[in-house]
């Protein structure tokens, strides 16, 4: 089983709280994107980022000075977004950290796919960025994100499993990098956190991010391996709605 989540825009450097355990699998491709970013003028980079001058200046400097092999922070604590705050991986115990390293995968426009304790540096490059010189990032990565998410899932006797189980907690911007390449034998389950408004389920960005982080924490604390166990999630006022859910989508409402 693999759980996929999105990255966050805001990042930090923290080389003391937790140790890195691994390196990003697509570091070569990341290096190619780094060289391309370095070739851009400040104005071109800012246009891609679509941000204010303060953020653009910080990230332009980051790319010019970036070393992909030094001063690394484990990915799961490098990202500072709401989802990661509610996941709170820095206070996980040993069993929880082992669980997320095995099951959780962070999708990234710059790194492709990250395990939680892959060492990373701060960057800004969203998947939907219009990277004209390098081409569209969806085309740049192709099916690599899907292949890495499902890679090396094996049974105890060493035989390949028939299909993969993917729990989708990512935004559409990132989840479609995997969805596009799903095989018929794969099981792909999207978790929706919403509220009922005018007879329809509506997701609110901030609340959904909070719940996604709590769901990862819930799954790690309970070492969830079976999708049925996910239905027991009852944090932040959410409850599983059996009548609205099916085998492809679990709906949780406040």
XYZ file of C-alpha atoms in Angstrom:
254
model
C 0.000 0.000 0.000
C 1.140 3.514 -0.845
C -0.269 6.806 0.433
C 0.306 9.826 -1.814
C 0.252 13.455 -0.661
C 1.149 16.852 -2.110
C 4.142 18.963 -1.099
C 3.865 22.465 0.434
C 5.115 25.761 -0.963
C 6.752 26.916 2.261
C 9.897 25.003 3.260
C 12.607 25.193 5.900
C 16.042 23.834 6.733
C 16.184 21.603 9.817
C 19.218 19.341 10.041
C 18.880 18.588 13.776
C 15.363 17.293 14.591
C 15.356 14.098 12.505
C 18.005 12.361 10.427
C 17.767 11.729 6.697
C 17.548 8.039 5.838
C 17.677 8.068 2.046
C 18.201 10.142 -1.095
C 15.548 11.058 -3.693
C 15.270 8.373 -6.334
C 15.111 10.863 -9.202
C 18.021 13.073 -8.138
C 19.455 13.039 -11.675
C 16.254 14.499 -13.100
C 16.157 17.029 -10.263
C 19.648 18.103 -11.266
C 18.419 18.699 -14.813
C 15.609 20.908 -13.532
C 18.066 22.760 -11.299
C 20.311 23.595 -14.258
C 17.297 24.799 -16.215
C 16.097 27.000 -13.329
C 19.576 28.496 -13.034
C 19.485 29.460 -16.707
C 16.416 31.662 -16.209
C 16.505 35.383 -15.624
C 14.924 36.704 -12.446
C 11.911 37.953 -14.441
C 11.419 34.554 -16.100
C 11.609 32.718 -12.787
C 9.174 35.112 -11.123
C 6.708 34.594 -13.960
C 6.808 30.835 -13.330
C 6.375 31.258 -9.580
C 3.684 33.963 -9.805
C 4.616 35.382 -6.406
C 5.665 38.669 -4.828
C 9.185 40.123 -5.006
C 10.224 38.969 -1.524
C 9.414 35.315 -2.231
C 10.827 35.497 -5.757
C 14.120 36.978 -4.575
C 14.484 34.330 -1.874
C 13.845 31.450 -4.262
C 15.907 32.862 -7.117
C 18.851 33.051 -4.716
C 18.131 29.542 -3.467
C 18.375 28.068 -6.958
C 21.571 29.953 -7.760
C 23.246 28.710 -4.557
C 21.600 25.276 -4.358
C 23.602 22.133 -3.516
C 21.466 19.001 -3.769
C 23.821 16.977 -1.567
C 24.505 19.251 1.423
C 22.540 20.691 4.369
C 19.675 18.287 3.742
C 16.411 18.125 5.674
C 14.102 15.072 5.732
C 11.296 15.894 3.300
C 8.498 15.275 5.784
C 9.747 18.048 8.086
C 11.128 20.298 5.331
C 7.595 21.137 4.185
C 5.777 23.561 6.497
C 2.240 23.548 5.076
C -0.932 22.984 7.088
C -1.078 19.317 6.130
C 2.391 18.716 7.562
C 1.654 20.705 10.718
C -1.318 18.458 11.473
C 0.643 15.342 10.596
C 3.299 16.481 13.128
C 5.925 13.890 12.091
C 8.600 15.364 14.371
C 6.855 13.812 17.384
C 6.221 10.377 15.847
C 7.600 7.350 17.635
C 9.787 4.756 15.953
C 6.899 2.623 14.689
C 5.169 5.626 13.135
C 8.316 6.862 11.392
C 8.960 3.378 10.001
C 5.358 3.206 8.792
C 5.442 6.475 6.862
C 8.878 5.746 5.374
C 7.450 2.504 4.006
C 4.004 3.695 2.925
C 3.968 7.472 2.422
C 5.124 9.151 -0.796
C 5.284 12.904 -1.390
C 4.777 14.000 -5.005
C 6.910 16.938 -6.128
C 7.390 19.030 -9.238
C 11.119 19.336 -8.487
C 11.999 15.935 -6.966
C 9.337 13.756 -8.600
C 8.624 11.360 -5.730
C 9.998 11.555 -2.202
C 10.055 9.135 0.690
C 9.473 10.980 3.972
C 13.093 10.782 5.089
C 14.718 11.562 1.762
C 17.085 14.501 2.204
C 15.960 17.638 0.368
C 16.720 21.352 0.106
C 14.156 24.193 -0.028
C 12.874 24.995 -3.523
C 9.852 26.460 -5.268
C 8.571 24.688 -8.364
C 4.956 23.606 -8.527
C 3.850 20.813 -10.822
C 1.553 23.036 -12.896
C 4.312 25.614 -13.542
C 4.565 26.546 -17.216
C 8.191 25.583 -17.727
C 8.572 26.554 -21.382
C 12.256 25.699 -21.867
C 12.082 22.384 -20.008
C 8.623 21.656 -21.329
C 5.505 21.080 -19.260
C 6.471 19.356 -15.995
C 3.761 16.742 -16.470
C 5.469 15.748 -19.707
C 8.916 16.018 -18.143
C 8.040 13.469 -15.469
C 5.746 11.306 -17.609
C 4.903 8.024 -15.876
C 7.895 8.131 -13.517
C 5.849 9.240 -10.523
C 3.405 6.380 -10.974
C 6.187 3.846 -11.481
C 8.011 4.916 -8.336
C 4.835 4.956 -6.221
C 4.032 1.341 -7.092
C 7.619 0.103 -7.367
C 8.811 -2.854 -5.280
C 5.478 -3.845 -3.762
C 6.005 -7.518 -3.054
C 4.421 -10.292 -1.054
C 6.284 -12.156 1.654
C 7.170 -14.985 -0.704
C 8.811 -12.548 -3.099
C 6.267 -12.762 -5.918
C 4.971 -9.559 -7.483
C 1.550 -8.469 -6.313
C -1.226 -8.228 -8.863
C -1.821 -4.494 -8.933
C -1.133 -1.872 -6.308
C -3.206 -0.237 -3.598
C -2.853 3.555 -3.630
C -4.522 5.797 -1.056
C -4.881 9.259 -2.586
C -4.594 12.195 -0.184
C -3.048 14.517 -2.790
C -4.529 17.539 -4.545
C -5.706 17.134 -8.141
C -2.640 19.022 -9.386
C -0.444 16.203 -8.116
C -2.721 13.159 -8.037
C -3.237 13.291 -11.800
C 0.482 12.524 -12.224
C -0.386 9.057 -10.909
C -4.012 8.654 -12.005
C -3.161 8.998 -15.690
C -1.041 5.834 -15.630
C -3.105 3.531 -13.417
C -3.439 -0.076 -14.553
C -6.774 -1.953 -14.508
C -5.491 -4.179 -11.715
C -4.586 -1.224 -9.453
C -6.833 -0.157 -6.581
C -6.945 3.637 -6.306
C -8.850 5.085 -3.369
C -9.363 8.855 -3.015
C -10.176 10.265 0.425
C -12.499 13.308 0.417
C -13.011 15.585 3.415
C -15.949 17.922 3.004
C -19.182 19.444 4.209
C -22.676 19.028 2.808
C -23.801 22.273 1.167
C -26.997 22.545 -0.900
C -27.086 18.789 -1.228
C -23.523 18.518 -2.507
C -20.216 17.606 -0.880
C -17.973 20.666 -0.857
C -14.273 20.583 0.078
C -12.728 23.629 1.744
C -9.012 23.874 1.074
C -7.689 24.638 4.544
C -9.923 22.137 6.345
C -9.135 19.423 3.791
C -5.389 19.979 4.248
C -5.768 19.748 8.021
C -7.715 16.498 7.700
C -5.237 14.968 5.245
C -2.438 15.527 7.736
C -4.525 14.034 10.541
C -5.370 11.050 8.333
C -1.693 10.278 7.732
C -1.120 10.519 11.494
C -4.136 8.255 12.156
C -2.897 5.655 9.674
C 0.641 5.724 11.087
C -0.484 5.470 14.716
C -2.764 2.541 13.881
C -0.405 0.967 11.313
C -3.265 0.755 8.834
C -2.841 -1.828 6.064
C -6.476 -2.433 5.079
C -8.674 0.331 3.566
C -11.519 -0.802 5.822
C -9.558 0.495 8.784
C -9.539 3.987 7.288
C -13.291 4.213 7.888
C -12.593 4.487 11.615
C -11.081 7.971 11.226
C -13.058 10.406 13.411
C -10.756 13.356 14.021
C -11.422 17.100 13.563
C -15.152 16.378 13.647
C -15.192 14.185 10.532
C -17.144 10.950 10.196
C -17.162 8.365 7.424
C -20.289 8.497 5.251
C -21.032 4.985 4.021
C -24.013 6.047 1.892
C -21.940 8.560 -0.091
C -18.836 6.403 -0.479
C -17.851 3.608 -2.825
C -14.779 1.469 -3.546
C -13.039 4.342 -5.355
C -13.882 7.224 -3.033
C -14.301 7.461 0.729
C -16.273 10.509 1.857
C -15.829 12.033 5.305
C -18.136 14.857 6.402
C -18.099 17.242 9.322
